[in-house]
mmCIF file of C-alpha atoms in Angstrom:
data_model
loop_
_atom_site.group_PDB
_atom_site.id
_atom_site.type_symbol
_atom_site.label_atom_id
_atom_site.label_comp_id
_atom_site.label_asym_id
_atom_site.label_seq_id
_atom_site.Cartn_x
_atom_site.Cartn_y
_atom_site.Cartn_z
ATOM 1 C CA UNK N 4 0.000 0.000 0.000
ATOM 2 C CA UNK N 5 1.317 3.175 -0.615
ATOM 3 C CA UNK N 6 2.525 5.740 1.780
ATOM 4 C CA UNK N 7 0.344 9.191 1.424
ATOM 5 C CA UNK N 8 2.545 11.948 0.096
ATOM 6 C CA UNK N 9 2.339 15.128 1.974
ATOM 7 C CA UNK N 10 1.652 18.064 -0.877
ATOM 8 C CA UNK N 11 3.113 21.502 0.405
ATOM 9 C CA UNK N 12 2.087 23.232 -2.339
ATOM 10 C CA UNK N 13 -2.014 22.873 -1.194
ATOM 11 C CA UNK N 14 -1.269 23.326 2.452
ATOM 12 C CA UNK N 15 0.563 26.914 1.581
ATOM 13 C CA UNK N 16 -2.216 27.586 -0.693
ATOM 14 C CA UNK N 17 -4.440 26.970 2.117
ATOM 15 C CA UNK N 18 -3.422 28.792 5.036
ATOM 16 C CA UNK N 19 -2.961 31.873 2.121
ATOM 17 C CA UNK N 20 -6.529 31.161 1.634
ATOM 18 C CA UNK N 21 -7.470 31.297 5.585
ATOM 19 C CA UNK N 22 -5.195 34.564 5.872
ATOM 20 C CA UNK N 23 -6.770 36.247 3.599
ATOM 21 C CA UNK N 24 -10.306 35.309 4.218
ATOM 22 C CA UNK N 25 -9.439 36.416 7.532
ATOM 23 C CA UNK N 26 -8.311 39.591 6.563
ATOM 24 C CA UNK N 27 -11.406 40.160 4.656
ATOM 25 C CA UNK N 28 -13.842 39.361 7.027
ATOM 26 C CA UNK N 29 -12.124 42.245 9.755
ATOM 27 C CA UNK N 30 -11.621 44.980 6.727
ATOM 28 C CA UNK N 31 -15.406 44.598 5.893
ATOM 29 C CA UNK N 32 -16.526 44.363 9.761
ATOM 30 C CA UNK N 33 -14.363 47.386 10.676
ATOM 31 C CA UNK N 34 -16.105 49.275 7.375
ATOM 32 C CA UNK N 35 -19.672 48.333 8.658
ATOM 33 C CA UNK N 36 -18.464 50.212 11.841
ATOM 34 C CA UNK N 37 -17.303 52.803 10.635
ATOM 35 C CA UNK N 38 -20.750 53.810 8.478
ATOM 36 C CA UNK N 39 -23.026 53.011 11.284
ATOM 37 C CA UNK N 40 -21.426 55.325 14.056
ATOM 38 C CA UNK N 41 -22.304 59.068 15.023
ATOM 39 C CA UNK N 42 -20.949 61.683 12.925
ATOM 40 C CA UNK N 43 -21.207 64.577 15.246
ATOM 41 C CA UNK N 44 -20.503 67.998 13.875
ATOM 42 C CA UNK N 45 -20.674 72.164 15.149
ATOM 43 C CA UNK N 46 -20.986 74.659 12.340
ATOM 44 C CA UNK N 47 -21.706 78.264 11.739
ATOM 45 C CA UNK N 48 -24.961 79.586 10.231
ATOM 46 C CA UNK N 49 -24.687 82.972 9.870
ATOM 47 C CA UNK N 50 -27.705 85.729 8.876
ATOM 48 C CA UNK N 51 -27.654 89.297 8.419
ATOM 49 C CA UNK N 52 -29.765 89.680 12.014
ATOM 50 C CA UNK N 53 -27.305 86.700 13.864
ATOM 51 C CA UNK N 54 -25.143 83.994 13.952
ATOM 52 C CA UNK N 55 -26.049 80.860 15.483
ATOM 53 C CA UNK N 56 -23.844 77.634 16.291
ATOM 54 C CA UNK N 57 -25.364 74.661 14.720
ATOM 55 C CA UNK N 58 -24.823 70.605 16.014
ATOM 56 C CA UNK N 59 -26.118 68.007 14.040
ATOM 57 C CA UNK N 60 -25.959 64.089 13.894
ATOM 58 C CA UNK N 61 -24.832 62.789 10.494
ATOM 59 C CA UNK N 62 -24.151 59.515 11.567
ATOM 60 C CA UNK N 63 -26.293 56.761 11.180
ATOM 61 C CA UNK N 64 -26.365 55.818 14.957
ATOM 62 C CA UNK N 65 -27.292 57.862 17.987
ATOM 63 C CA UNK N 66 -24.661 59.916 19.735
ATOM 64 C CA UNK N 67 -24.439 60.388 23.979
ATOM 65 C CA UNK N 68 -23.315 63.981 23.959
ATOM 66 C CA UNK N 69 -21.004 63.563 26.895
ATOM 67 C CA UNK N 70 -19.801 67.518 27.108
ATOM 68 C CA UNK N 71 -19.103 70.577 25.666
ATOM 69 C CA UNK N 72 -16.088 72.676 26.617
ATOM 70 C CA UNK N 73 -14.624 76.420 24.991
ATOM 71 C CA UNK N 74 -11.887 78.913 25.894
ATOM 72 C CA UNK N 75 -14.141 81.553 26.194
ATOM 73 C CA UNK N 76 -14.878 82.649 30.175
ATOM 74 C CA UNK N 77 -17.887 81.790 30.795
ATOM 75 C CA UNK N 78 -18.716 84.401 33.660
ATOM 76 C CA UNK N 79 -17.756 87.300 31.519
ATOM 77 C CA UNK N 80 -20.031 85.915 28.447
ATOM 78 C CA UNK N 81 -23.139 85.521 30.884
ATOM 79 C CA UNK N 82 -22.345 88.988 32.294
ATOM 80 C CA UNK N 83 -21.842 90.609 28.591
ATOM 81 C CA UNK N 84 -24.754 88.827 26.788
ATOM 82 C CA UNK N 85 -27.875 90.460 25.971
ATOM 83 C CA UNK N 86 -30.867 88.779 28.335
ATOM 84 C CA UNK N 87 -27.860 87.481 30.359
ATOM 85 C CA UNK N 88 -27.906 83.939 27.869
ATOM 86 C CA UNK N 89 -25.043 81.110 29.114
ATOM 87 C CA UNK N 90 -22.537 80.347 26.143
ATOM 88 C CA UNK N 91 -24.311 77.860 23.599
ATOM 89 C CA UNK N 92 -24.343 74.383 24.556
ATOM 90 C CA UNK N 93 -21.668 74.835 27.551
ATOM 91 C CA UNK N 94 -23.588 73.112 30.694
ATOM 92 C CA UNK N 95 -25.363 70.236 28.873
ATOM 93 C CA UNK N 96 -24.440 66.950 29.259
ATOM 94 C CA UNK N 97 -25.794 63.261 29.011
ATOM 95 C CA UNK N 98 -27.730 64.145 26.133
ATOM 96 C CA UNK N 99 -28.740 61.459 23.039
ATOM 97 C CA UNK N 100 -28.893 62.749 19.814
ATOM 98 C CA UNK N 101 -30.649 60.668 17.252
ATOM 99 C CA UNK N 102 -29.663 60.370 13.390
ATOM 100 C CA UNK N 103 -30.116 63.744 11.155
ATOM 101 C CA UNK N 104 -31.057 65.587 14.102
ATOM 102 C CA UNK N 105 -29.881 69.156 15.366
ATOM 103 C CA UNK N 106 -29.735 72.100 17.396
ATOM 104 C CA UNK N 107 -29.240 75.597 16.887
ATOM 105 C CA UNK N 108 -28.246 78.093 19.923
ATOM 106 C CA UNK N 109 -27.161 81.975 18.808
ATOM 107 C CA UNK N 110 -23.973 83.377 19.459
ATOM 108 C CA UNK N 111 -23.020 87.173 19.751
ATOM 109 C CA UNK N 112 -20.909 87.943 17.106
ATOM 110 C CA UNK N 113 -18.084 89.605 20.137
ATOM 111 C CA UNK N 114 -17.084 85.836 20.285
ATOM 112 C CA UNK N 115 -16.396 84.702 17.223
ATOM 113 C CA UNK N 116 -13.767 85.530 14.582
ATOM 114 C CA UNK N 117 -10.861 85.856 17.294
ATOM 115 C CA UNK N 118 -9.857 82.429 17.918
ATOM 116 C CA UNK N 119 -12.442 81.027 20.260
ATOM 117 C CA UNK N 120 -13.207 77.511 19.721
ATOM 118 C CA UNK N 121 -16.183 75.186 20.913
ATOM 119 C CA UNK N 122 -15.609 71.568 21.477
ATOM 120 C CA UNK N 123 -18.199 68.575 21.732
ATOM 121 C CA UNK N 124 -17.144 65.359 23.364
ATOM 122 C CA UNK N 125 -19.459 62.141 22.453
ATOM 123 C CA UNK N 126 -19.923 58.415 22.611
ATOM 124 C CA UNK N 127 -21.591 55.670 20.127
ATOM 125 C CA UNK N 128 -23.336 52.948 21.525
ATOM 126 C CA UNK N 129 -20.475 50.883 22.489
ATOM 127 C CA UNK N 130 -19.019 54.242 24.731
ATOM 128 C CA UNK N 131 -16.234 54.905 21.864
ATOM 129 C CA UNK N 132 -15.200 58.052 22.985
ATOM 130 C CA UNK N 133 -15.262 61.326 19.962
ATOM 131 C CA UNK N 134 -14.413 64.812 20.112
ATOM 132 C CA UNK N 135 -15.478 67.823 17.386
ATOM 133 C CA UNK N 136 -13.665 70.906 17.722
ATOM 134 C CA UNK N 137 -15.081 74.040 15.986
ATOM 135 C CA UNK N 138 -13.134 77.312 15.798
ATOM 136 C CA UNK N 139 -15.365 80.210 15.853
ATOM 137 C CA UNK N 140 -14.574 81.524 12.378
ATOM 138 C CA UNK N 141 -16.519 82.993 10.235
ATOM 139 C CA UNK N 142 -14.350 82.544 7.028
ATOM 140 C CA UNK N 143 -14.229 78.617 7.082
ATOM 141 C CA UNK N 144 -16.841 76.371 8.462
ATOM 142 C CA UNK N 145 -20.140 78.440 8.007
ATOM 143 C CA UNK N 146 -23.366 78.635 5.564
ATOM 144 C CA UNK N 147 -24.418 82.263 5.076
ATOM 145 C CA UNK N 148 -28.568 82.543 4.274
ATOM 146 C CA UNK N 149 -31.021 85.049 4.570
ATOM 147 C CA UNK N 150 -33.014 85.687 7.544
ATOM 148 C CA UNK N 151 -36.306 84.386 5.211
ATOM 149 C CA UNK N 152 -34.387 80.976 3.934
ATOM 150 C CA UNK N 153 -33.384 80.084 7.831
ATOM 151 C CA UNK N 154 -36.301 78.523 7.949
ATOM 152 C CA UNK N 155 -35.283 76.100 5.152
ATOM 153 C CA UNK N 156 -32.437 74.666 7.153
ATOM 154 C CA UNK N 157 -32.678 71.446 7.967
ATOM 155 C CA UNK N 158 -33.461 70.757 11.751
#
């Protein structure tokens, strides 16, 4: 009876085939993860009558907004703001935001344009911490409308 030969060749071709199976399977998991979390962003609307900081969710999954944080001091804002307002968003925390949803808080126009920045810090659903810094610029990150097309926004 003859003795089995061992073939090399397959077994190589093999555990090539395993590795790379392998490596497909964790490229397309870690791709499904990455279009399912939050997408958390501040921006700048501006009108002629304001200028309001904007959050929204663009992710497909909800976001925990953990905290927000700025440079700007807080007790001088409050004292300096018309109708004594806090500085947008600074304060909240544990807060869900849900897919395609958003906020809008004004801003007096002192604040920005001098290198003040706001920051949000969030979680997905598996606590994967975030972060979203926006400088408070004017010239970059902002959509300029009319006071009648604010309305238009999307909320």
């Amino acid at each position: 009876m003859p003795t089995p030969v061992f073939n090399y060749l397959a077994t190589i071709i093999s555990v090539i085939s395993i590795i790379i199976a392998t490596i497909s399977s964790y490229q397309t998991y870690r791709n499904s993860q990455t279009n399912i979390r939050p997408y958390v962003y501040l921006y700048l609307v501006s009108t002629k009558n304001g200028t309001y900081v904007k959050i929204k969710n663009f992710g497909k999954s909800n976001a925990k907004l953990k905290k927000f944080s700025t440079n700007v001091d807080l007790a001088e804002y409050k004292s300096k703001s018309k109708n004594n307002r806090n500085f947008p968003y600074v304060g909240l925390k544990d807060i869900t935001i849900v897919p395609g949803s958003s906020k809008v808080a004004i801003i007096d126009n002192q604040y920005l344009n001098n290198g003040n920045w706001l920051q949000v810090d969030y979680t997905d659903s598996k606590n994967k911490n975030y972060s979203f810094k926006l400088e408070l610029n004017t010239y970059n990150k902002y959509a300029l409308v009319s006071e009648n097309d604010f309305d238009i926004i999307d909320y």
